[in-house]
Short mmCIF file of C-alpha atoms and ligand atoms in Angstrom, two decimals:
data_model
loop_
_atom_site.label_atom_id
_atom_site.label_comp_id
_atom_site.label_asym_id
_atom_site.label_seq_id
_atom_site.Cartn_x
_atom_site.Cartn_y
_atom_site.Cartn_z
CA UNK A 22 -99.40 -68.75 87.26
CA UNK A 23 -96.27 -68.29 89.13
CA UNK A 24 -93.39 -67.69 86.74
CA UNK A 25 -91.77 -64.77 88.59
CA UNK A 26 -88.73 -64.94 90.42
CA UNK A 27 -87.06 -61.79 91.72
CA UNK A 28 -83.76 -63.13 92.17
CA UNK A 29 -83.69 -62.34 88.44
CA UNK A 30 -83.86 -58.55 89.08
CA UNK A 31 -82.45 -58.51 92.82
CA UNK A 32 -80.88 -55.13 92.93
CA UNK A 33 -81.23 -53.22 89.73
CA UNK A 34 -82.51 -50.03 89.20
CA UNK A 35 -86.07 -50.45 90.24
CA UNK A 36 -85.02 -51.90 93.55
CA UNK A 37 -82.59 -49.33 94.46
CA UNK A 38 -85.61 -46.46 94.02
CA UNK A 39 -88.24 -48.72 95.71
CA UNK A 40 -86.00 -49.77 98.75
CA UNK A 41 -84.16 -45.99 99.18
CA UNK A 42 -87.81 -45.10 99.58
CA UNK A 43 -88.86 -47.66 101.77
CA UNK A 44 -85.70 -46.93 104.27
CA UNK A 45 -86.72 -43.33 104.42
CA UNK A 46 -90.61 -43.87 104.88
CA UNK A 47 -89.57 -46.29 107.69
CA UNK A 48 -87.07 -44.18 109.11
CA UNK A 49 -89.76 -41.59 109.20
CA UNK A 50 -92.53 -44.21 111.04
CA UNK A 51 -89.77 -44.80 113.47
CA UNK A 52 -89.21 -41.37 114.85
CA UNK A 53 -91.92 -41.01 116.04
CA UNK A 54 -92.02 -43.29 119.91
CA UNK A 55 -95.17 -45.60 118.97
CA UNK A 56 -94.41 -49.30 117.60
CA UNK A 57 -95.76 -49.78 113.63
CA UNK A 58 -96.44 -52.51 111.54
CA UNK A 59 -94.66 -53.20 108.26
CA UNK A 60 -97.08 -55.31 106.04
CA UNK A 61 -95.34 -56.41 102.55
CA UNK A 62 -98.23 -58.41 100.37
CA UNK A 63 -95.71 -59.47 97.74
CA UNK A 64 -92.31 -59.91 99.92
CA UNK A 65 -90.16 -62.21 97.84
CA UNK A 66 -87.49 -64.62 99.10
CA UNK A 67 -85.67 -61.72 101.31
CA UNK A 68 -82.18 -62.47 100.36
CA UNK A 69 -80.87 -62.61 97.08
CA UNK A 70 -77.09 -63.81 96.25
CA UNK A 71 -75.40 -61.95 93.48
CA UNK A 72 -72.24 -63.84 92.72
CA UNK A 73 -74.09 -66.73 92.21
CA UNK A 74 -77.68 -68.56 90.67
CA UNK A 75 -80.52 -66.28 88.56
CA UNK A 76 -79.08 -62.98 89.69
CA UNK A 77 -75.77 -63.58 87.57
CA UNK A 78 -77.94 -64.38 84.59
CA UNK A 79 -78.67 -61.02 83.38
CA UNK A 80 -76.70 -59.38 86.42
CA UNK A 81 -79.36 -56.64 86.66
CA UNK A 82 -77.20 -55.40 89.61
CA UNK A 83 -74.87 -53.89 87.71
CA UNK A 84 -77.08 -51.34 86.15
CA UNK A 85 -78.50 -50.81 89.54
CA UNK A 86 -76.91 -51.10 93.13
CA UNK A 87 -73.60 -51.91 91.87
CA UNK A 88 -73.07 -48.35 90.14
CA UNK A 89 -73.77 -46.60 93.56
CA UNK A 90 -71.93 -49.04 95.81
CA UNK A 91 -68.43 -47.11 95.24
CA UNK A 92 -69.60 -44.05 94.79
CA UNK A 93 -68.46 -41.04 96.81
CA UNK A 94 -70.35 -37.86 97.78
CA UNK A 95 -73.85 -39.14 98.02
CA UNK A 96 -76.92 -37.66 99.53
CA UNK A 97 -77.64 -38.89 103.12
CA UNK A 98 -80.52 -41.07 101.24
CA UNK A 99 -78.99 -42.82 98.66
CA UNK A 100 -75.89 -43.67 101.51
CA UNK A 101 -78.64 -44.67 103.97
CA UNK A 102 -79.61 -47.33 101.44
CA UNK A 103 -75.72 -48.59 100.93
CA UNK A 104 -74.91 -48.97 103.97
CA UNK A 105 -77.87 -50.71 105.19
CA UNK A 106 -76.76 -53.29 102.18
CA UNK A 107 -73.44 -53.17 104.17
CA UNK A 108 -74.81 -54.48 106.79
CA UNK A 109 -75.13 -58.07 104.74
CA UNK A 110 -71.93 -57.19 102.71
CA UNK A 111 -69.80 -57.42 105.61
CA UNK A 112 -66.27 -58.31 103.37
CA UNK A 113 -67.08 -55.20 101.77
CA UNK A 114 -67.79 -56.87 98.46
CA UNK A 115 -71.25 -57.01 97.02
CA UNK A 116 -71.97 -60.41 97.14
CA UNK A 117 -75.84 -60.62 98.52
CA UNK A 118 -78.73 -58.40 98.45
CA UNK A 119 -81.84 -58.19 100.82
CA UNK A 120 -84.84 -57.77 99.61
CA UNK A 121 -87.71 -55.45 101.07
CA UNK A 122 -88.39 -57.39 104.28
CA UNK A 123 -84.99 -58.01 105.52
CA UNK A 124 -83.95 -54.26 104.10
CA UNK A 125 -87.45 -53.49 106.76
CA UNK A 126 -86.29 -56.01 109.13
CA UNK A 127 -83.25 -53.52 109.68
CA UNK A 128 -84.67 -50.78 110.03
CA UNK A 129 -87.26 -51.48 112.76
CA UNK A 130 -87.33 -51.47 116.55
CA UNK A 131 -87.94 -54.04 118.76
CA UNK A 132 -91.30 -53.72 119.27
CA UNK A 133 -92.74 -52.74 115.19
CA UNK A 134 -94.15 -56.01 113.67
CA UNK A 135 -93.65 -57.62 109.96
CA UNK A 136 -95.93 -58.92 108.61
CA UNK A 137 -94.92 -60.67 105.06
CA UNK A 138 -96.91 -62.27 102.21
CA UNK A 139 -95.28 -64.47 99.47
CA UNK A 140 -97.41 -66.94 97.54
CA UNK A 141 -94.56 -68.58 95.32
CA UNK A 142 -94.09 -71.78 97.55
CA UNK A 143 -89.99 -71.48 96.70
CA UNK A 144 -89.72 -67.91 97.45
CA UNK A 145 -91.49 -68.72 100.75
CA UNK A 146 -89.01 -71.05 101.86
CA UNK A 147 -86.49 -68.72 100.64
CA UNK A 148 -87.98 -66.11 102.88
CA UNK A 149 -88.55 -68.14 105.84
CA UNK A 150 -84.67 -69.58 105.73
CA UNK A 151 -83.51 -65.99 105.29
CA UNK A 152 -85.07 -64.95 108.21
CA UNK A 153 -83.59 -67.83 110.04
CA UNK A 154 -80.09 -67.08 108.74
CA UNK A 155 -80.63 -63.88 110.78
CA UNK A 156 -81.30 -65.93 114.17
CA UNK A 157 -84.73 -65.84 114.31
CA UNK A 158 -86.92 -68.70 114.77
CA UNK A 159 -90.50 -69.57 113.73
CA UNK A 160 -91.77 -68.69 116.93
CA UNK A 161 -91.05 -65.24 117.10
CA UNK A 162 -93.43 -62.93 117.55
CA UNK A 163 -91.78 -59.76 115.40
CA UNK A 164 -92.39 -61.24 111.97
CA UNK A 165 -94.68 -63.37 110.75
CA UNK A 166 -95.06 -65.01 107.17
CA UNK A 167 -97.57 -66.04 105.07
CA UNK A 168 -97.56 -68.31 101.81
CA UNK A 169 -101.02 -66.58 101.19
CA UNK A 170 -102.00 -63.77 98.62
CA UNK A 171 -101.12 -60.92 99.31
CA UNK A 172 -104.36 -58.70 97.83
CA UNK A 173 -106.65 -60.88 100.22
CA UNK A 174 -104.41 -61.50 103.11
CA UNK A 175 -103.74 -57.50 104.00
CA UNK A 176 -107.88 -57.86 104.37
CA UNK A 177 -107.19 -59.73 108.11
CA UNK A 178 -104.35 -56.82 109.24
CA UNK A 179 -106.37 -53.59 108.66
CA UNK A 180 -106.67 -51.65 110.85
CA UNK A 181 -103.47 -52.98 112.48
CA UNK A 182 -103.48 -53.45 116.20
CA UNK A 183 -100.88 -50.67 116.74
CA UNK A 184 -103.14 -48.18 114.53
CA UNK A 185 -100.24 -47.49 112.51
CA UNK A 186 -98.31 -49.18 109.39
CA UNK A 187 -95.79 -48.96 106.11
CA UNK A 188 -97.68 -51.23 103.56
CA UNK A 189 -95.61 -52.42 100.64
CA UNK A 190 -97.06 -53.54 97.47
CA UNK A 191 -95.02 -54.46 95.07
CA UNK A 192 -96.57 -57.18 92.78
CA UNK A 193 -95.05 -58.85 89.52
CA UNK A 194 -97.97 -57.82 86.79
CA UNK A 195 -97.03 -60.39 84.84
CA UNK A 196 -100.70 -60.72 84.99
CA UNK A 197 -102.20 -57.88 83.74
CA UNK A 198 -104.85 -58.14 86.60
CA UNK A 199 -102.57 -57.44 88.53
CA UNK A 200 -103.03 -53.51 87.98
CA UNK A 201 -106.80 -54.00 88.81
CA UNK A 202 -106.09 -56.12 92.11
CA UNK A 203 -103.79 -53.08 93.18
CA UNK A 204 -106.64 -50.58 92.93
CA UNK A 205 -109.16 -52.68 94.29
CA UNK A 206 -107.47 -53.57 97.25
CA UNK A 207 -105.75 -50.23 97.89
CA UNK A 208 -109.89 -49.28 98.01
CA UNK A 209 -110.48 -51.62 100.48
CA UNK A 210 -107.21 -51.25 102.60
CA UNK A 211 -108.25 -47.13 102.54
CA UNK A 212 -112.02 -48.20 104.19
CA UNK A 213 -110.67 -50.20 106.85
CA UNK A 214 -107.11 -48.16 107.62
CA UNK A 215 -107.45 -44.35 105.82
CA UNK A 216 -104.44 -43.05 107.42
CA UNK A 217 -101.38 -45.61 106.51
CA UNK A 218 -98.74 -44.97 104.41
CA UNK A 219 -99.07 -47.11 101.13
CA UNK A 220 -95.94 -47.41 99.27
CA UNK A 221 -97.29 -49.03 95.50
CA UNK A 222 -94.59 -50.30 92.98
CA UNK A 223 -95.17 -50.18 88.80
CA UNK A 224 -92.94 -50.26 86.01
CA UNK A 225 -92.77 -47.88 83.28
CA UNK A 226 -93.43 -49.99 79.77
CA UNK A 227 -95.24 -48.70 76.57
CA UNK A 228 -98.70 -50.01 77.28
CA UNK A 229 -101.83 -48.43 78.74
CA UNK A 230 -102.29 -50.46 82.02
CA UNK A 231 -99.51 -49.18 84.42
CA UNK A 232 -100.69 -45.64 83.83
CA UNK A 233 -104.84 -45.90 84.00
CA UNK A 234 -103.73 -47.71 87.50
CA UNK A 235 -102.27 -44.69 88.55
CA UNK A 236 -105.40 -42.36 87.07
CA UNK A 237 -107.45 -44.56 88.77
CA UNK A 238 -105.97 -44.54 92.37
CA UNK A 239 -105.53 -40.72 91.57
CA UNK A 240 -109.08 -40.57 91.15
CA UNK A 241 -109.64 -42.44 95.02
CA UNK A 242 -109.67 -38.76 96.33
CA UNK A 243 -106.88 -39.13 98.21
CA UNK A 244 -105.49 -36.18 100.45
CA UNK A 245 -101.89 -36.87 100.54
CA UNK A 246 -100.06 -38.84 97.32
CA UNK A 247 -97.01 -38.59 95.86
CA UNK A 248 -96.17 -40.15 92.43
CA UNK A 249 -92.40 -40.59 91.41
CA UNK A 250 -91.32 -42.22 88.28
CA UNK A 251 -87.84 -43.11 87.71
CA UNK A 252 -86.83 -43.81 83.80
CA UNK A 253 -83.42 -45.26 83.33
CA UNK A 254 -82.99 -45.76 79.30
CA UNK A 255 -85.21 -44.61 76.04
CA UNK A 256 -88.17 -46.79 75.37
CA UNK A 257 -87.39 -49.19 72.98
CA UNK A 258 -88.51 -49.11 69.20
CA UNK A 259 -89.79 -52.58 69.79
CA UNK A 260 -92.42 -51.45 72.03
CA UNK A 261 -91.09 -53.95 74.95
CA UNK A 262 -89.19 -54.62 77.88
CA UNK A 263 -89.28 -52.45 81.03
CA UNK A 264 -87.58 -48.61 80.45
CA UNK A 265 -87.97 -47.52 84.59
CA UNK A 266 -90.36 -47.41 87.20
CA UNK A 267 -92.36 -45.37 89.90
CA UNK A 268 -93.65 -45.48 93.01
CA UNK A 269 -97.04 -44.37 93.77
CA UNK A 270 -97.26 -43.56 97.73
CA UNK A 271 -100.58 -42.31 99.59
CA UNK A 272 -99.70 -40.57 102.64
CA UNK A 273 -96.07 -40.16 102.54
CA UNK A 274 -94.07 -38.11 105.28
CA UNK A 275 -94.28 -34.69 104.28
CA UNK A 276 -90.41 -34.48 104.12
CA UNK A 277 -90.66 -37.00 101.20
CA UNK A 278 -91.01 -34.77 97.94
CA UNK A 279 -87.93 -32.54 99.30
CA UNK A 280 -85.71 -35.38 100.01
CA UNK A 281 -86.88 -37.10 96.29
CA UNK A 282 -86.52 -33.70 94.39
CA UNK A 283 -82.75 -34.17 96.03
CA UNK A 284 -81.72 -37.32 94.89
CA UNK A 285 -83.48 -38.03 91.33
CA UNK A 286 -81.45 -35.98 90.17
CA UNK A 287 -78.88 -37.86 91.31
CA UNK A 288 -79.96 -41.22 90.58
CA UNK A 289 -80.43 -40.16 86.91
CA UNK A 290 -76.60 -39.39 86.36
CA UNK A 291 -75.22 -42.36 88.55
CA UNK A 292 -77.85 -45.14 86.73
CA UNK A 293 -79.21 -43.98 83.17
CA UNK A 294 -78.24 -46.25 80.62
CA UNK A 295 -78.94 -43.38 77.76
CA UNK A 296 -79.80 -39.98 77.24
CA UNK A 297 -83.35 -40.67 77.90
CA UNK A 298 -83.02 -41.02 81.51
CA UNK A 299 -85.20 -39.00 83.32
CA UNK A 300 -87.52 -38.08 86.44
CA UNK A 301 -90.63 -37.17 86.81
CA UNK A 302 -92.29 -36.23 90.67
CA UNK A 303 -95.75 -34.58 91.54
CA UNK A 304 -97.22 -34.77 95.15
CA UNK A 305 -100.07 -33.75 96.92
CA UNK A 306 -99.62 -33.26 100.52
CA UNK A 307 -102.43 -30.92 102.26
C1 LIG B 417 -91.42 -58.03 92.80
S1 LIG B 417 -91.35 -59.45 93.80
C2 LIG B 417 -91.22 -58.84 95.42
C3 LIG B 417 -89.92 -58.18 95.75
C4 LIG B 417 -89.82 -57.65 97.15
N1 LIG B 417 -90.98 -56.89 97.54
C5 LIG B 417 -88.59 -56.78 97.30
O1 LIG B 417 -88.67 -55.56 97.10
O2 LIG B 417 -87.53 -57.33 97.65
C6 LIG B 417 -92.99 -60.02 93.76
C7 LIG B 417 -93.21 -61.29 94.57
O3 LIG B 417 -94.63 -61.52 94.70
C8 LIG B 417 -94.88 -62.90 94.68
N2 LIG B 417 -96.32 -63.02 94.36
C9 LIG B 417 -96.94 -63.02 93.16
N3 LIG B 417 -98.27 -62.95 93.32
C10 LIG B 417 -98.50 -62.90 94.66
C11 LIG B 417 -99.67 -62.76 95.45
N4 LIG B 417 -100.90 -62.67 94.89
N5 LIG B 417 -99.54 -62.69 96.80
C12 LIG B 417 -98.31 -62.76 97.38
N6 LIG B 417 -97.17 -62.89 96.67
C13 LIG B 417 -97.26 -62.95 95.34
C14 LIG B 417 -93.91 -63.44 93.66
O4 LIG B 417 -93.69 -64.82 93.87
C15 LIG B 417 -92.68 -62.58 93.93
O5 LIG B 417 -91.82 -63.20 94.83
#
């Protein structure tokens, strides 16, 4: 069942923490002078327009990139994210947002690869065209798509060619197997490529599963993790809905707790929607 469409949520608050992470992991893989691979098993349609179609809907934005896209005095990682959303802005209005892989896209060098799974047959189109409205063509050899799944396809990359790679996983669960798939093939991915940096979205909701996924990829005995979460309102009394989210990353760059404990903080004041925004962060980094 394929119900989900991220143009729903394209830029709210869950996005800005995923992809503020993302720029700085990559920015990290790319100081270093030795091509990477991005792989992104649940990439989306890449671009997302916010004046217009599902994002107006709930306009999700506005709780989420729009609240920071004014702002002044921001820490260097929060203004890294803006302006790469510049970039696509270029009237200075927010008008469009890119997703993970284009946000990647523009942040890697000429010779790091993409390497982008999207299964919804819509959202692969979407992703394909996007790419294409950025001049390149299918035969390209810097990023390559896939209408495949995601949890089997990473199977074929690992270990990549270039021994070294930023691995996105950022699935819907509106299946709840979803939470098992991540575990299992964060397992696997770990046998065949121990040493790349695994960046693992969740939400925060009031049931059980999102949290035994983290105890259980906790439990992989993993040498370097860091865990974020990221709440933006109060739960609700209703026991639904979505109240923040948190990123679960396995070999970060050591600079990444500092640069987090910087700008939760921040992110709390300039997004909560009540009092009970809050941050939580705990790492592991030998
Ligand atoms: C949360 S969205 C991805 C957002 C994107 N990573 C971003 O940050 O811009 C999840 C995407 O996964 C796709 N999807 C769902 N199950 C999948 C699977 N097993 N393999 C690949 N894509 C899948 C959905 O169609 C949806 O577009």
């Amino acid at each position: 069942m394929l119900s989900y469409r991220h143009a729903f949520h394209a830029g709210n608050h869950a996005d800005v923490l995923k992809h503020i992470v993302l720029l700085q992991v990559l920015k990290y893989a790319a100081q270093k002078d030795k091509p990477f691979w991005y792989i992104d098993t649940h990439a989306g349609a890449g671009m997302y327009a916010l004046d217009k179609g599902y994002a107006t809907q709930n306009a999700e934005f506005s709780g989420g990139v729009s609240r920071l896209w004014d702002a002044g005095n921001l820490p260097q990682a929060i203004r890294d994210y803006v302006d790469a959303i510049r970039q696509f802005n270029p009237e200075s209005t927010l008008k469009c947002y890119p997703g993970s892989p284009i946000l990647a896209f523009s942040a890697m060098r000429a010779d790091d690869r993409l390497r982008l799974f999207e299964l919804h047959p819509n959202d692969y189109k979407l992703l394909n065209q996007s790419f294409k409205g950025l001049g390149l063509g299918p035969d390209n050899r810097k990023v390559m798509t896939e209408a495949q799944n995601g949890f089997a396809g990473i199977k074929a990359l690992l270990p990549p060619p270039p021994r070294r790679a930023v691995v996105l996983v950022d699935p819907p669960y509106e299946e709840k197997q979803d939470y098992a798939r991540v575990v299992e093939m964060v397992k696997d991915s770990l046998a065949r490529f121990a040493t790349g940096t695994y960046i693992i979205w969740y939400p925060l909701l009031q049931r059980p599963e999102p949290q035994q996924m983290i105890d259980k990829l906790k439990r992989l005995q993993l040498k370097n993790w860091l865990n974020v979460t990221f709440t933006v309102q109060t739960p609700s009394i209703d026991g639904f809905g979505m109240h923040g989210s948190g990123l679960f990353i396995i070999n970060p760059p050591w600079t990444l707790p500092g640069m987090l404990a910087g700008i939760m903080p921040v992110l709390v004041e300039k997004l909560a929607l009540d009092d009970g925004a809050d941050y939580t962060l705990e790492s592991r980094i030998e």
